[in-house]
Coordinates of C-alpha atoms and ligand atoms in Angstrom, one line a residue:
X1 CA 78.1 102.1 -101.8
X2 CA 74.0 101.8 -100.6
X3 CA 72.7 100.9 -97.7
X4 CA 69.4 101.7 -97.2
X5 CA 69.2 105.4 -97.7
X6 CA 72.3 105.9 -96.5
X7 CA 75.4 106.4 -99.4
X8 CA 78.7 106.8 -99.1
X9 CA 81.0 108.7 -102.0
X10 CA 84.3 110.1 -102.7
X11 CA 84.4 113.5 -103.6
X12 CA 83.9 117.2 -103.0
X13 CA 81.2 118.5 -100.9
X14 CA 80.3 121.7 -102.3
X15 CA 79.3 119.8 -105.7
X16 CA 76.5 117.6 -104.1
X17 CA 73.0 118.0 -105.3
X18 CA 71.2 117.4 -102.2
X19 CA 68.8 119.7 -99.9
X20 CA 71.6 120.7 -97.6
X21 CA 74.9 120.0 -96.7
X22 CA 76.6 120.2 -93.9
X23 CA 79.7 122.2 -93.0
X24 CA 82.0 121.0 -89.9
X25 CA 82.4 124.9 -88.9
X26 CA 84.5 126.4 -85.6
X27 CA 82.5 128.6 -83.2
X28 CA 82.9 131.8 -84.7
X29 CA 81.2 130.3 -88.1
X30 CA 83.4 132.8 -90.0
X31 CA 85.0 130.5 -92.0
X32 CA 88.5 128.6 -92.2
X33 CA 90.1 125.7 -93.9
X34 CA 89.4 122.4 -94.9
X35 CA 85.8 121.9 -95.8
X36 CA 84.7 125.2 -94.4
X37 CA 87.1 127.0 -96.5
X38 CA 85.7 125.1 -100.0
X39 CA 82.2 125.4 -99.1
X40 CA 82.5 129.5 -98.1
X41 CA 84.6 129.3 -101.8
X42 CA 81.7 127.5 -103.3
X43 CA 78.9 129.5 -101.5
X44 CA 80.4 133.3 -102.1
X45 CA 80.8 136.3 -100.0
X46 CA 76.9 136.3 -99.3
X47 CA 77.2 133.1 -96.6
X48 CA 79.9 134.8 -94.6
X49 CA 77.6 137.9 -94.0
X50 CA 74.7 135.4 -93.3
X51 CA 76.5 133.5 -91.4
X52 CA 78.1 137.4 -89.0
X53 CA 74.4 137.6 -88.2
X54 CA 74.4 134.0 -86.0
X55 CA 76.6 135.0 -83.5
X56 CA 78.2 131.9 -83.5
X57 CA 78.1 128.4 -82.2
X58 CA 78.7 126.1 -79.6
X59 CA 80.3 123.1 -80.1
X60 CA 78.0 120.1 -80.5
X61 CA 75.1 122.5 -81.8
X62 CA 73.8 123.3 -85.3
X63 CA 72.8 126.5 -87.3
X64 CA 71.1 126.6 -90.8
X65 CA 72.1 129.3 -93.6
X66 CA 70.8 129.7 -97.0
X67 CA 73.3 128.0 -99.6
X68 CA 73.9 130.9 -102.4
X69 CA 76.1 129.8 -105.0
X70 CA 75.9 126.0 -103.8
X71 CA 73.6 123.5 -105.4
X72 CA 72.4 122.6 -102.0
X73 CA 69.5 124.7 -100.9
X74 CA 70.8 125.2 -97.5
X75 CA 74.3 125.0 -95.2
X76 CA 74.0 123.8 -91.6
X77 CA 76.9 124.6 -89.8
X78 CA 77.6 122.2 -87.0
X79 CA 80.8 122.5 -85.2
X80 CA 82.9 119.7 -84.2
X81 CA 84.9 118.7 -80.8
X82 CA 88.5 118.8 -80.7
X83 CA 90.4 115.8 -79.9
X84 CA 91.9 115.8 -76.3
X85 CA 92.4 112.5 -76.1
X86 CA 89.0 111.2 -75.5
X87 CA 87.9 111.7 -72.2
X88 CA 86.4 115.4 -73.1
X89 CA 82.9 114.6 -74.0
X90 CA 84.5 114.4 -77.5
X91 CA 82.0 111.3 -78.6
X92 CA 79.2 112.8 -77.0
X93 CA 79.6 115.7 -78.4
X94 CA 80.5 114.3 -82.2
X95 CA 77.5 112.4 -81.8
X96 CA 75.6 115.5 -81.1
X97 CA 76.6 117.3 -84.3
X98 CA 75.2 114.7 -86.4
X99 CA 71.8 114.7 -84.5
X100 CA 71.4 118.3 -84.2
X101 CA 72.4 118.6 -87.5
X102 CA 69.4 116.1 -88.6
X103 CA 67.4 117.7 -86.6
X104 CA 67.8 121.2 -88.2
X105 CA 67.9 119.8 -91.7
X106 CA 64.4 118.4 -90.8
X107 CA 62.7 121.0 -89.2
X108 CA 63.2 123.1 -92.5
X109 CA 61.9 120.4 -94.5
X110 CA 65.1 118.9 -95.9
X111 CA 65.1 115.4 -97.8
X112 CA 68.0 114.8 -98.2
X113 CA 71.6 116.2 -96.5
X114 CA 75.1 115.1 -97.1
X115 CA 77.9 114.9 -94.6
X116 CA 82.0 115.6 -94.5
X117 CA 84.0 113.2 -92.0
X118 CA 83.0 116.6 -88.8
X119 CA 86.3 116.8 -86.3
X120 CA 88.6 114.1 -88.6
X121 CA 90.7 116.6 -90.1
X122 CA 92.5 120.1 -88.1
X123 CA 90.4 118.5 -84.9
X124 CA 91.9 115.2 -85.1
X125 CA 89.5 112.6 -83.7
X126 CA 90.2 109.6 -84.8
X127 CA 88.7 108.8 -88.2
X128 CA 87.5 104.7 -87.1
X129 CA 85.9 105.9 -83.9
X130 CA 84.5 108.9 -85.8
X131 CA 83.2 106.9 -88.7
X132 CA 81.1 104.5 -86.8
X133 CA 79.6 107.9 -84.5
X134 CA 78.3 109.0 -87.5
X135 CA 77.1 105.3 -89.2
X136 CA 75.3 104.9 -85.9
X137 CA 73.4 108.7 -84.8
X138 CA 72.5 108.6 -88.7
X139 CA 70.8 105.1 -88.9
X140 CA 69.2 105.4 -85.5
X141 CA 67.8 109.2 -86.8
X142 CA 66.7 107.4 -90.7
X143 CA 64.8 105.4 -88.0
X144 CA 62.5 107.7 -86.7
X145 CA 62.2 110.4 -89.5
X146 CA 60.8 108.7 -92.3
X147 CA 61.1 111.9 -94.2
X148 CA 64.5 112.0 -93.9
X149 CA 64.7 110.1 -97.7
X150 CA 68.6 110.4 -98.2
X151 CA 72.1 111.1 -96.2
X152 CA 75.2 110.8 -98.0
X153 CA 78.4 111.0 -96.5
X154 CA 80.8 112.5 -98.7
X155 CA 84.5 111.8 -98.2
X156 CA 87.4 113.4 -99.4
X157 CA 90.0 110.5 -100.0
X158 CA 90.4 107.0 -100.1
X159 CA 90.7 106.0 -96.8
X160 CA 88.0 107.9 -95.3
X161 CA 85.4 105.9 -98.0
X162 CA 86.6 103.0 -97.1
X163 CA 86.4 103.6 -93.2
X164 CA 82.8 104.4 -93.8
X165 CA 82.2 101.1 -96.0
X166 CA 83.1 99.2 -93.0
X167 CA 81.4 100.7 -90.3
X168 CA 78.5 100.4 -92.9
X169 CA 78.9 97.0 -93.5
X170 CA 80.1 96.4 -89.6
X171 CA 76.7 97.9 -88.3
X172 CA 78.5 100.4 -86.4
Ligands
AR6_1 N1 84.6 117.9 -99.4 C1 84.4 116.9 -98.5 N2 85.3 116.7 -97.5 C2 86.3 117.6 -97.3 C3 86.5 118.7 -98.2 C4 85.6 118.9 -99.3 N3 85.7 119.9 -100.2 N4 87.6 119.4 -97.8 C5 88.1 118.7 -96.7 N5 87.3 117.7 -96.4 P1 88.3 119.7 -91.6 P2 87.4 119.5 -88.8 C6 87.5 116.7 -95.4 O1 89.7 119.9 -91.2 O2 88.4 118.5 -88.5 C7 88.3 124.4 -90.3 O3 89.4 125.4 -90.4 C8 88.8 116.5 -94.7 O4 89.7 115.7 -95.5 O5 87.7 120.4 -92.7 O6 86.0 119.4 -88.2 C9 87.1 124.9 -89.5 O7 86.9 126.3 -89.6 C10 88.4 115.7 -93.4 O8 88.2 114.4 -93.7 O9 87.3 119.8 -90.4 C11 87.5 124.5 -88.1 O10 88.4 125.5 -87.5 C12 87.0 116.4 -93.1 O11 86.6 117.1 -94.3 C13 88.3 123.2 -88.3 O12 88.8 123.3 -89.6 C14 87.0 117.4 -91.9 O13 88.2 118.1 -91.9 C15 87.3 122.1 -88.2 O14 88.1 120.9 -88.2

């Protein structure tokens, strides 16, 4: 589905051909599971040294590595809140990954950046809620950085596409 520059697939992450992708980390950015194991598989052993030299990151906030064996150019690590029921900051701080993310993507002179579904999988936010966070901080950031040209959010299964294709289509 297009909207705009905004595109939604089903698929793996590590294939995309876009300026950087972004990986939905924990705060030791030393790798794990889910996306950040397959994207640290993808990338090879280089990104896990690059990434011992960051000293981390909190959550809400965004760090940029090179992308080694990737297509993508670059990695921006952004980590994700964990669900606690929702009155932790968690949507404030979801929100945040996707701006900060944007943000870092942009100031390196990305065009284009693709997304996974941050904090829906071992975090456990809720995927609706979580869906139309990110529909909403990407369009109001495609906004104001016109040289932003592309974000694609890239999902892993069925149900997660088609939770994006309606907060798409819902206006978040
Ligand atoms: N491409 C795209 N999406 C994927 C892929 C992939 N290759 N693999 C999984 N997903 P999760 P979180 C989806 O658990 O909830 C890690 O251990 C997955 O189906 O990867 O932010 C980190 O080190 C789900 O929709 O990330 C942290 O400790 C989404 O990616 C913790 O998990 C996010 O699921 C972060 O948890």
């Amino acid at each position: 589905m297009r909207t705009g520059a905004i595109e939604v697939v089903q698929g793996d992450i590590t294939k995309e051909k876009v300026d950087a992708i972004v990986n939905a980390a924990n705060t030791s950015l030393l790798g794990g599971g889910g996306v950040d194991g397959a994207i640290h598989r993808a990338a090879g052993p280089e990104l896990v040294a690059e990434c011992r030299t960051l000293g981390g990151c909190p959550t809400g906030e965004a760090k940029i590595t090179r992308g080694y064996r990737l297509p993508a150019r670059w990695v921006i690590h952004t980590v994700g809140p964990v669900w606690h029921g929702g009155k932790h900051h968690e949507d404030e701080l979801l929100a945040s990954c996707y701006r900060r993310s944007l943000e870092v993507a942009v100031e390196n002179g990305a065009r284009s950046v693709a997304f996974p579904a941050i904090s829906t999988g071992a975090y456990g936010f809720p995927l609706e809620g979580a869906t139309r966070i990110a529909v909403r901080e990407v369009r109001a950031f495609l906004e104001k950085n016109p040289a932003l040209g592309k974000v694609v959010f890239v999902c892993f299964d069925r149900y997660t596409h088609d939770c994006y294709t309606r907060a798409l289509a819902e206006g978040a």
